[in-house]
Coordinates of C-alpha atoms and ligand atoms in Angstrom, one line a residue:
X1 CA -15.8 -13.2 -68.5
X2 CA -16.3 -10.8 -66.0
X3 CA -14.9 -7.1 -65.9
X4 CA -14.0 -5.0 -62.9
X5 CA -13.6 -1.5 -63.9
X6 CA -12.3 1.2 -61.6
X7 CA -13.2 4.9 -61.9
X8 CA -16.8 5.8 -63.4
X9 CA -15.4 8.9 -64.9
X10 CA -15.4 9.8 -68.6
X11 CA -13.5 6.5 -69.6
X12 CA -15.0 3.6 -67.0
X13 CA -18.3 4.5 -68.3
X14 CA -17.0 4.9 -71.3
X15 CA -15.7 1.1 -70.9
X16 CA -18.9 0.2 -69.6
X17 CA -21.4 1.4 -72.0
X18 CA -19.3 -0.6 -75.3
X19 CA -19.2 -3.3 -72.4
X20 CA -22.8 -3.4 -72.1
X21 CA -23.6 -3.3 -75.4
X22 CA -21.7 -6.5 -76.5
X23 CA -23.2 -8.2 -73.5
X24 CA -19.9 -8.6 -71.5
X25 CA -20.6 -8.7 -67.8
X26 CA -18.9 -5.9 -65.9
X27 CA -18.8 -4.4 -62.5
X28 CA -17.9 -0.5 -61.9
X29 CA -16.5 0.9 -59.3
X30 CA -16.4 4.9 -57.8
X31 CA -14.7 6.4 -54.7
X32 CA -16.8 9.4 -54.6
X33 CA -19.7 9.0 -52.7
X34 CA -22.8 10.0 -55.4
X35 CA -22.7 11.6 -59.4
X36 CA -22.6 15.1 -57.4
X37 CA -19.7 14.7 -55.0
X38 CA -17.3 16.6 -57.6
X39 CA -16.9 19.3 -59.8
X40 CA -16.7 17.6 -63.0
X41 CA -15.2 20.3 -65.3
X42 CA -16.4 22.9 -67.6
X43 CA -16.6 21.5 -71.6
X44 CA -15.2 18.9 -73.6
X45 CA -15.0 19.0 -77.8
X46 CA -15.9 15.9 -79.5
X47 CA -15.3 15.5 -82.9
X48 CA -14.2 12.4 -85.2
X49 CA -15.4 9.7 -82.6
X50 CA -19.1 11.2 -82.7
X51 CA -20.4 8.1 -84.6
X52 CA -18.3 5.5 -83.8
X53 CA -19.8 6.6 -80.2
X54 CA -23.0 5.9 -81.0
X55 CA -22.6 3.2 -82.3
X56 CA -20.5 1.3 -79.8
X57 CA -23.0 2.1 -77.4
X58 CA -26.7 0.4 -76.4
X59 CA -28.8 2.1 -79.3
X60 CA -31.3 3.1 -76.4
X61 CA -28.9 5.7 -75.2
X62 CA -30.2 9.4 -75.5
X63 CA -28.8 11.6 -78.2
X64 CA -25.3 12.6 -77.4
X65 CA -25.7 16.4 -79.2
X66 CA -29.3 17.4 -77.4
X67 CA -28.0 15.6 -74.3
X68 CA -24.7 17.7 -74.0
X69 CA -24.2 20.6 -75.5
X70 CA -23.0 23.2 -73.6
X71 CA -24.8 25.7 -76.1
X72 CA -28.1 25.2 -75.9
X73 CA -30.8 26.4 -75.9
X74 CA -28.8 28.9 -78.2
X75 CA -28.7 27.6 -81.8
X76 CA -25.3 28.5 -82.6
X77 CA -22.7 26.1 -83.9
X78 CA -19.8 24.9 -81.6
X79 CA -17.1 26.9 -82.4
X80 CA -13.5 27.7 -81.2
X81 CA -11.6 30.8 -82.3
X82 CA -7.7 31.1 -82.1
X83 CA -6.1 34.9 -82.1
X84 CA -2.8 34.7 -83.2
X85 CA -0.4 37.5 -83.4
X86 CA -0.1 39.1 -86.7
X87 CA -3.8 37.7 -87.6
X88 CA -6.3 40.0 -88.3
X89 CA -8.5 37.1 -89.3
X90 CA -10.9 34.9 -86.9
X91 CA -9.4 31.3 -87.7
X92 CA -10.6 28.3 -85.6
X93 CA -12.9 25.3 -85.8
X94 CA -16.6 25.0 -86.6
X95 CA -18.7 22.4 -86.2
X96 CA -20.0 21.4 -89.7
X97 CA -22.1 18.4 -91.4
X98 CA -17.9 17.9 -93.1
X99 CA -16.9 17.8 -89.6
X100 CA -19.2 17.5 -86.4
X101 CA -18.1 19.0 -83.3
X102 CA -20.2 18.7 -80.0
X103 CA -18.9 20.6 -76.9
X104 CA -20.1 18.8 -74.3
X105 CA -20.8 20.4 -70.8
X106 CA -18.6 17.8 -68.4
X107 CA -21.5 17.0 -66.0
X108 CA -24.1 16.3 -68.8
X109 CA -21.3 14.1 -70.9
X110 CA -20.7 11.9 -67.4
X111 CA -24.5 12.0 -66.4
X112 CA -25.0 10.8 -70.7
X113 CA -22.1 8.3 -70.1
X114 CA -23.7 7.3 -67.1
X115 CA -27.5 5.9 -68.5
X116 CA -28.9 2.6 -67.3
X117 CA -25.0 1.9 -65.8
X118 CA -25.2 0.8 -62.1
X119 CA -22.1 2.5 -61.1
X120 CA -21.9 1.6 -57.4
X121 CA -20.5 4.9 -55.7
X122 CA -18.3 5.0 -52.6
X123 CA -16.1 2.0 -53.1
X124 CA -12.6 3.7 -52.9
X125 CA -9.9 0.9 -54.1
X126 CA -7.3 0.5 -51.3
X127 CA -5.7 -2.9 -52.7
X128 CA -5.3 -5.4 -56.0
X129 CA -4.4 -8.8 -56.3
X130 CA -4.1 -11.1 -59.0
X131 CA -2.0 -13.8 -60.6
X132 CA -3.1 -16.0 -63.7
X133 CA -6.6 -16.8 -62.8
X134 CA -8.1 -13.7 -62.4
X135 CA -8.3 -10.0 -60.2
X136 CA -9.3 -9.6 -56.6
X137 CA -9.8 -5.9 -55.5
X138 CA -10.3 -4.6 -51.8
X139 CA -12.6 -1.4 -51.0
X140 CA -11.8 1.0 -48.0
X141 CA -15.5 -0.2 -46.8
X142 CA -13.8 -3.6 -46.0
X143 CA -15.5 -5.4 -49.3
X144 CA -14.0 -6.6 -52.4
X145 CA -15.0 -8.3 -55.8
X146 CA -13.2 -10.8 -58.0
X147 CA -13.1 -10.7 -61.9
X148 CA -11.1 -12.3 -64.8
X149 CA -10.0 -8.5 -65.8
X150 CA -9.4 -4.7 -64.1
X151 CA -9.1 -2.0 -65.9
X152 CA -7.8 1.1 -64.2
X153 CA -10.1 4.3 -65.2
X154 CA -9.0 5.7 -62.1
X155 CA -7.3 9.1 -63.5
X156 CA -4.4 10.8 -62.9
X157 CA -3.4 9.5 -59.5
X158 CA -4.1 5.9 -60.0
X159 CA -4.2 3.5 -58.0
X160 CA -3.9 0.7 -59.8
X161 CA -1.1 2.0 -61.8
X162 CA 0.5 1.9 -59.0
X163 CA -0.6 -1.9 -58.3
X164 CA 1.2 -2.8 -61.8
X165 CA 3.9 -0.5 -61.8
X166 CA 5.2 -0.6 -57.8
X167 CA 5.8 2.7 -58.4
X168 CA 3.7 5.9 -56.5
X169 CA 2.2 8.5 -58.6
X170 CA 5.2 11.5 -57.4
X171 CA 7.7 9.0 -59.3
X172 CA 5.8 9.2 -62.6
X173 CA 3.8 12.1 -62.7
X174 CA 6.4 15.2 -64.5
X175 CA 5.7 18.8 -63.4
X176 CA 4.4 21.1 -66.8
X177 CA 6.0 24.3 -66.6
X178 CA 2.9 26.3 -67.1
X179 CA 2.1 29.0 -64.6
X180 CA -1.7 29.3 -64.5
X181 CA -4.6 31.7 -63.3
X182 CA -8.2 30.5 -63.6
X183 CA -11.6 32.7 -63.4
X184 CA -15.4 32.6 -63.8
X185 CA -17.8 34.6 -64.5
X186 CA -21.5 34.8 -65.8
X187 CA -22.3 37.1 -68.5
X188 CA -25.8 38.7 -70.0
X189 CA -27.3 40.4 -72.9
X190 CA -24.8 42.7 -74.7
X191 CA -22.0 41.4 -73.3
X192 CA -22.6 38.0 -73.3
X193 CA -23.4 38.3 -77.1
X194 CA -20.0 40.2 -77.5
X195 CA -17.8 36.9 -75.8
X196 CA -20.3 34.3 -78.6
X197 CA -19.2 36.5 -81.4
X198 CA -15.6 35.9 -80.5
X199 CA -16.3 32.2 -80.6
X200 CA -19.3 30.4 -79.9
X201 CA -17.4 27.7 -77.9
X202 CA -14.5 30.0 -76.6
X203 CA -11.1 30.9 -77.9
X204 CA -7.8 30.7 -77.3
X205 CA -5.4 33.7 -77.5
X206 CA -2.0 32.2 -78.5
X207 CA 0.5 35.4 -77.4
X208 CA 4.2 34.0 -77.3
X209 CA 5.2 37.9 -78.3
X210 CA 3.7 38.9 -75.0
X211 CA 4.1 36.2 -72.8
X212 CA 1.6 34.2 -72.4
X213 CA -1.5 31.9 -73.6
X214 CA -5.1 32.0 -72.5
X215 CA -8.0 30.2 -73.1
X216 CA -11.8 31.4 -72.6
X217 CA -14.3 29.0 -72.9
X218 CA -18.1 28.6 -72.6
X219 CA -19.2 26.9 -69.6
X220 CA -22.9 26.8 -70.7
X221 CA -25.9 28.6 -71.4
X222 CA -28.2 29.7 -68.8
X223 CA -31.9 27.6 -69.8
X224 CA -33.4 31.1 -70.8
X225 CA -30.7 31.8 -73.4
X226 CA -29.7 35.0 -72.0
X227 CA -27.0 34.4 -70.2
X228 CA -23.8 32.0 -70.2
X229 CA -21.6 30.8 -67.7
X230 CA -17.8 31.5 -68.8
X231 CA -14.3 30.0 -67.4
X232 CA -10.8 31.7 -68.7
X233 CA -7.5 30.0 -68.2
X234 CA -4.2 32.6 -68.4
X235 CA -1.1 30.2 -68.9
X236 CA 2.6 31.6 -68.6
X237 CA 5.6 29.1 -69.4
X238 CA 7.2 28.9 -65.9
X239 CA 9.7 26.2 -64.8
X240 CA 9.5 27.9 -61.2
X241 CA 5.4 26.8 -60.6
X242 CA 5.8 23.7 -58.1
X243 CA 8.7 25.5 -55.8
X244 CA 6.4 25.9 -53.0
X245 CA 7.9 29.5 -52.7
X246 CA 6.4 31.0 -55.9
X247 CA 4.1 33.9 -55.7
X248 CA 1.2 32.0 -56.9
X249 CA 1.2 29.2 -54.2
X250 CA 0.3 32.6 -51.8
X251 CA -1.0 35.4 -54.2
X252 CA -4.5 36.5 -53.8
X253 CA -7.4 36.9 -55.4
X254 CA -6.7 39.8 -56.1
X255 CA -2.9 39.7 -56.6
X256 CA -3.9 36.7 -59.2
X257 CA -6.6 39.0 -60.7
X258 CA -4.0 42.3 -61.4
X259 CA -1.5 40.2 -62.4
X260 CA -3.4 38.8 -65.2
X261 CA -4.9 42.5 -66.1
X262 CA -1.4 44.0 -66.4
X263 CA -0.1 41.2 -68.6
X264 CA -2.7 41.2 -71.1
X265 CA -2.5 45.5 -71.6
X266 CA -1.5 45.0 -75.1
X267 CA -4.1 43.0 -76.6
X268 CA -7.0 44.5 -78.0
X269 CA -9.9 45.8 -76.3
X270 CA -12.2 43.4 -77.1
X271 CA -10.0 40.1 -75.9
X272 CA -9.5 41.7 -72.7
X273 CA -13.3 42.9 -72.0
X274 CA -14.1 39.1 -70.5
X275 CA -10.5 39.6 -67.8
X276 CA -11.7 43.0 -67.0
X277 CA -15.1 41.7 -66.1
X278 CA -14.0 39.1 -64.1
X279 CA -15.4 40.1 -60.0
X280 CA -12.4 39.3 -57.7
X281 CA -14.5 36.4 -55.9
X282 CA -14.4 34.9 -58.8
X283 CA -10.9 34.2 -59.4
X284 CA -10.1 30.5 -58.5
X285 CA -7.8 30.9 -55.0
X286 CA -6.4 27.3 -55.3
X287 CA -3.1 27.4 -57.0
X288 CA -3.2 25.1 -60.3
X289 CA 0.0 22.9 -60.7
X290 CA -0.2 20.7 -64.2
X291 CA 1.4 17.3 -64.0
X292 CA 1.5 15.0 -67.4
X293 CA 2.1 11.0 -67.4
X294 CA 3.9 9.5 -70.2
X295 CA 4.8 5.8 -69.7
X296 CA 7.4 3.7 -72.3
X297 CA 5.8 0.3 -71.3
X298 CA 3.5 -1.4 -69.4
X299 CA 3.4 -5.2 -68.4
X300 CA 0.6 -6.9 -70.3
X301 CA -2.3 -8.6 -68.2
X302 CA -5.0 -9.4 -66.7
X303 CA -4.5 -5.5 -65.3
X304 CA -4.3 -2.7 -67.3
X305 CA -5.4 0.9 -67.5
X306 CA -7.2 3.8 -69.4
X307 CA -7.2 6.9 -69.6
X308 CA -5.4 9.7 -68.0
X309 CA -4.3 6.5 -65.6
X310 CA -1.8 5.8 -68.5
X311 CA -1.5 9.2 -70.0
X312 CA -2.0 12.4 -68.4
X313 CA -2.1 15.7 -70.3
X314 CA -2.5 19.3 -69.5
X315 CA -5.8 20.9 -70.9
X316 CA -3.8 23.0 -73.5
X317 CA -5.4 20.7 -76.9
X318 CA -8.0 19.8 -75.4
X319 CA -7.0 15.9 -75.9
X320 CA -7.2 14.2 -72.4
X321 CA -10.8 13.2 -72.5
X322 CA -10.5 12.4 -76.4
X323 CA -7.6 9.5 -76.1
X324 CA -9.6 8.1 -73.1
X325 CA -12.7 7.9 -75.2
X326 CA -10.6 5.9 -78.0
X327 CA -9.1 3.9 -75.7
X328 CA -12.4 2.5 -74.4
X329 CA -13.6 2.1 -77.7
X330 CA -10.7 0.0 -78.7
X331 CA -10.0 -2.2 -75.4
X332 CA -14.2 -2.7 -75.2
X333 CA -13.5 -4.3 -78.8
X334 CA -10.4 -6.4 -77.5
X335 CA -12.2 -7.5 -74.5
X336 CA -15.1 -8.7 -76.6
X337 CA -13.4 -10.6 -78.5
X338 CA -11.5 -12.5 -75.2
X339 CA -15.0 -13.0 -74.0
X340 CA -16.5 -14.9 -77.4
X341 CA -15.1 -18.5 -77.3
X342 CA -13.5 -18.1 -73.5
X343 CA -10.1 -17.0 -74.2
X344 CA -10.0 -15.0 -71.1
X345 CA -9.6 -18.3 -69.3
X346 CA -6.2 -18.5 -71.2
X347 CA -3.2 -16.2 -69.6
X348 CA -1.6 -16.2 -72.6
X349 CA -4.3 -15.1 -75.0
X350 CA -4.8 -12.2 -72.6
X351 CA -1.5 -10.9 -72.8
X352 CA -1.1 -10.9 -76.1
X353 CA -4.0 -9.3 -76.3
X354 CA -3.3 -6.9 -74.1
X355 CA -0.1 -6.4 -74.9
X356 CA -1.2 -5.3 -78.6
X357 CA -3.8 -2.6 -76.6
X358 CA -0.8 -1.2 -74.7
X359 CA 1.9 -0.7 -77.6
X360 CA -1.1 1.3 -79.7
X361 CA -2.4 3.1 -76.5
X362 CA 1.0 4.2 -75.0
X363 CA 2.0 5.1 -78.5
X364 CA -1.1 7.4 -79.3
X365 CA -1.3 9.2 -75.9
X366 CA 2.1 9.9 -75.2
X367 CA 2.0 11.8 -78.7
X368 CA -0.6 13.6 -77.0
X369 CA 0.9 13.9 -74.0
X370 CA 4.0 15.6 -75.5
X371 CA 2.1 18.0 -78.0
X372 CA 0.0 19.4 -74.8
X373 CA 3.0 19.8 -72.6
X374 CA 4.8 21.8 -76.1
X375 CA 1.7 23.4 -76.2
X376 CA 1.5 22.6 -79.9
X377 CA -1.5 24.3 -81.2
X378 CA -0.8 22.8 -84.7
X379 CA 0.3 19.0 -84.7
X380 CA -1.5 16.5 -86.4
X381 CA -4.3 15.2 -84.3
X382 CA -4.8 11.5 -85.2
X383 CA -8.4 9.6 -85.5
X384 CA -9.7 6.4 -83.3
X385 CA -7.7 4.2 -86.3
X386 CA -4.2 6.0 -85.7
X387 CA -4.2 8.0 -88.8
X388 CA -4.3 11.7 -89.0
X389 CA -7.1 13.5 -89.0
X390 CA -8.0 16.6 -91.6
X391 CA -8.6 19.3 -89.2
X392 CA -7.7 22.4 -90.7
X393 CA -8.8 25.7 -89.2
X394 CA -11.0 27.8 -91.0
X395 CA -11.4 31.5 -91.7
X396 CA -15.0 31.5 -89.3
X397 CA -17.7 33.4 -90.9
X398 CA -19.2 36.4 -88.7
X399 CA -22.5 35.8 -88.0
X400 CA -25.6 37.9 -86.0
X401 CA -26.0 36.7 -82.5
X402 CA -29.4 36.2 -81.3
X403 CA -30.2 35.3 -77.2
X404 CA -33.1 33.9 -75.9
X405 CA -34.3 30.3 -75.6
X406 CA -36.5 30.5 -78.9
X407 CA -33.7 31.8 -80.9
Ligands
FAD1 C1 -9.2 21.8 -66.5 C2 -9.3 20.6 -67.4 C3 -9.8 20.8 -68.7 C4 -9.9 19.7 -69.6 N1 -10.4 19.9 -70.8 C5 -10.4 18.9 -71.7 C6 -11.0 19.1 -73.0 O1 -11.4 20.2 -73.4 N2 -10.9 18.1 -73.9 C7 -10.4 16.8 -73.5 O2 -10.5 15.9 -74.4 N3 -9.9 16.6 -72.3 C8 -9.9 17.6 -71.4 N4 -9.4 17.4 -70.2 C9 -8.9 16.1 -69.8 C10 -10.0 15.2 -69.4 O3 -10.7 15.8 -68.3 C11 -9.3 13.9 -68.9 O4 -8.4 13.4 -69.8 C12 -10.4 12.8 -68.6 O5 -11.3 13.2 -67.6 C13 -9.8 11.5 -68.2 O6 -10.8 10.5 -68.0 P1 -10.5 9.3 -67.0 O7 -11.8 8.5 -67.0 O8 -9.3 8.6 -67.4 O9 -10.2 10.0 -65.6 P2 -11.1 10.9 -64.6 O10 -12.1 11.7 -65.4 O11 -10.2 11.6 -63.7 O12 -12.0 9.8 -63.8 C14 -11.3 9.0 -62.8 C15 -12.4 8.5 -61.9 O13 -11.8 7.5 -61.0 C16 -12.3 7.7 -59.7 N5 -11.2 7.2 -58.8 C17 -10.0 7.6 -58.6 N6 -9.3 6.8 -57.7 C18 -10.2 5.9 -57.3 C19 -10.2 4.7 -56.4 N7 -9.1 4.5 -55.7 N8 -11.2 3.9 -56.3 C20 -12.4 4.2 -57.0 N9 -12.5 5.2 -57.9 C21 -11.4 6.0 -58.0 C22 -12.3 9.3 -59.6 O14 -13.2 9.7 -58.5 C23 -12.9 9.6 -61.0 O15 -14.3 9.6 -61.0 C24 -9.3 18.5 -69.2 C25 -8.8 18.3 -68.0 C26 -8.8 19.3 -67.1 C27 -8.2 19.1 -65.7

């Protein structure tokens, strides 16, 4: 059997990695032209899928936890805070031998996902075909490739969604209400101990009382350990955001940057130090419009699709990158299983496989997909086997915060 995956983001590597390590042959395709043609996000929590990573992988693979995380070469915990009206109290999530959290810095988690797979770079899809013998897809270069199965890892705007479904991405793809200003900034000494003590990871302020929801996260930590790189997102429930008249399509820097200062007078002094700090260059000019994907059904085949391909999600729980991770490491099980014995060659024994992949996938993610666009902070999260997990947040112990690389 032979595997064409499209995308070599987080879930086509993903793909090909548990590929790879059951000795299915696989090709992987990526429109960008080389690992550094885009900004690959700031950090990703991993929890509950930690092992099952490791071990669906080839056992050569690096350490995920020294390769990634975004918090060395400090030797704090991962850790994210929630401030809730009403709470005196620092609750969150910790990262604990009961319950291992990495955060991941994006570019290390793809370059980690990425080992010893020959991702061949700068083959944008334009075109799929296929019937019951097997996939042909056509490159903008003028090449193509044939396989026995495609998966689609090609993200929000995919293009081989739109192969299965007819449909273009504006059909499908639903507008989240969410108004939303983004900085960065890089922080030393004092300060930069001050933001790790509010959370090691970052924290999320959850504000319905004043109007809004922000999340400031740890980029990473500069290699001498004195400084760290920091991203905040400001979020205000706003079913006005894609009318190309709203302010923020045209606001400036600076505009964006007062606007967020004056709504946020009311919190503490502390929670609004990191806003306040924020230099006006550094406030993100693009405007940020979130779009979610939920699909009720898919046709079962010899194409089908991972990923935010089949279920988009804004960032709010942090979830996007997680479902994609689980469904790799379930459809890298399901296509193993095709391969042994040469069931792939049989149509039907691929849709019914497939088909069983799509009900548990859709199912899964568009939970996801609807508790991120509620901005649920507290529904269930549920594990790579569909059951809930036991994440409670915990009261988060205070501890003294050392910089430096030795400490
Ligand atoms: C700001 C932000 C913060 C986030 N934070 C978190 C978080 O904390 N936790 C979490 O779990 N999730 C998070 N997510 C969600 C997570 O990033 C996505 O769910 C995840 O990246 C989806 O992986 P993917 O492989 O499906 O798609 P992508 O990562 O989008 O990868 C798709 C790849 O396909 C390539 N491609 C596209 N079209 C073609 C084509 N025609 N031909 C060839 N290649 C193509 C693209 O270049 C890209 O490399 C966040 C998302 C955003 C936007």
């Amino acid at each position: 059997m032979h595997v064409l995956i499209i995308g070599a983001g987080l879930g086509g590597l993903s793909l090909a990695q548990s590929l790879q390590k059951q000795g299915v042959s696989f090709e992987i395709f990526e429109r960008d032209a080389d690992e550094n043609a885009r900004f690959q996000g700031w950090a990703i929590a991993l929890h509950s899928i930690i092992d099952k990573l490791s071990s669906s992988f080839p056992s050569d693979m690096p350490d995920l936890r020294a390769s990634t995380n975004h918090l060395a070469p400090l030797k704090l915990p991962a850790q994210i805070a929630m401030y809730l009206p009403g709470r005196k109290d620092r609750l969150g999530f910790q990262d604990s031998p009961q319950m291992p959290i990495i955060r991941a810095e994006r570019r290390r988690l793809r370059d980690w996902l990425a080992t010893n797979i020959p991702v061949q770079w700068g083959r944008r899809v334009t075109r799929i075909e296929h019937d019951n013998d097997g996939v042909s897809v056509y490159f903008k270069d003028g090449s193509s490739a044939k396989g026995d199965i495609l998966v689609g890892a090609d993200g929000i705007k995919s293009v081989v969604r739109e192969h299965i479904l007819h449909r273009p991405s504006t059909d499908l793809l639903k507008v989240v209400p969410l108004a939303t200003i983004v900085g960065q900034l890089t922080l030393s000494g004092e300060a930069f101990k001050r933001q790790l003590s509010l959370g090691h990871s970052g924290y999320m302020c959850i504000r319905p009382d004043l109007g809004f929801v922000s999340f400031v996260g740890l980029h990473y930590v500069l290699p001498d350990g004195l400084s760290g790189r920091y991203y905040w997102n400001f979020m205000q429930t706003d079913p006005d955001v894609s009318n190309p008249d709203h302010w923020l399509q045209k606001a400036s820097q600076q505009e964006k940057l007062d606007y967020t200062l004056k709504s946020i007078t009311k919190m503490p002094p502390k929670l609004r130090e990191i806003f306040e700090m924020t230099p006006v260059d550094e406030i993100k000019p693009e405007s940020y419009v979130w779009c979610d994907l939920e699909l009720e059904s898919l046709p079962a085949g010899r194409v089908l699709l991972v990923g935010d391909a089949a279920h988009a999600m804004t960032p709010f729980r942090g979830e996007g990158g997680y479902h994609t991770l689980i469904d790799t490491l379930i459809l890298s099980k399901i296509l193993g299983e095709l391969d042994t014995g040469g069931k792939f060659k049989d149509v039907a024994a691929v849709q019914q496989a497939v088909a069983g992949y799509n009900d548990e996938m859709l199912r899964r993610g568009g939970q996801a997909v609807r508790d991120s666009r509620n901005l649920h902070a507290n529904a269930a999260r549920v594990g790579p086997d569909g059951k809930p997990l036991v994440v409670e947040m915990m009261s988060l112990p205070d501890v003294e915060i050392v910089l430096g690389a030795e400490a």
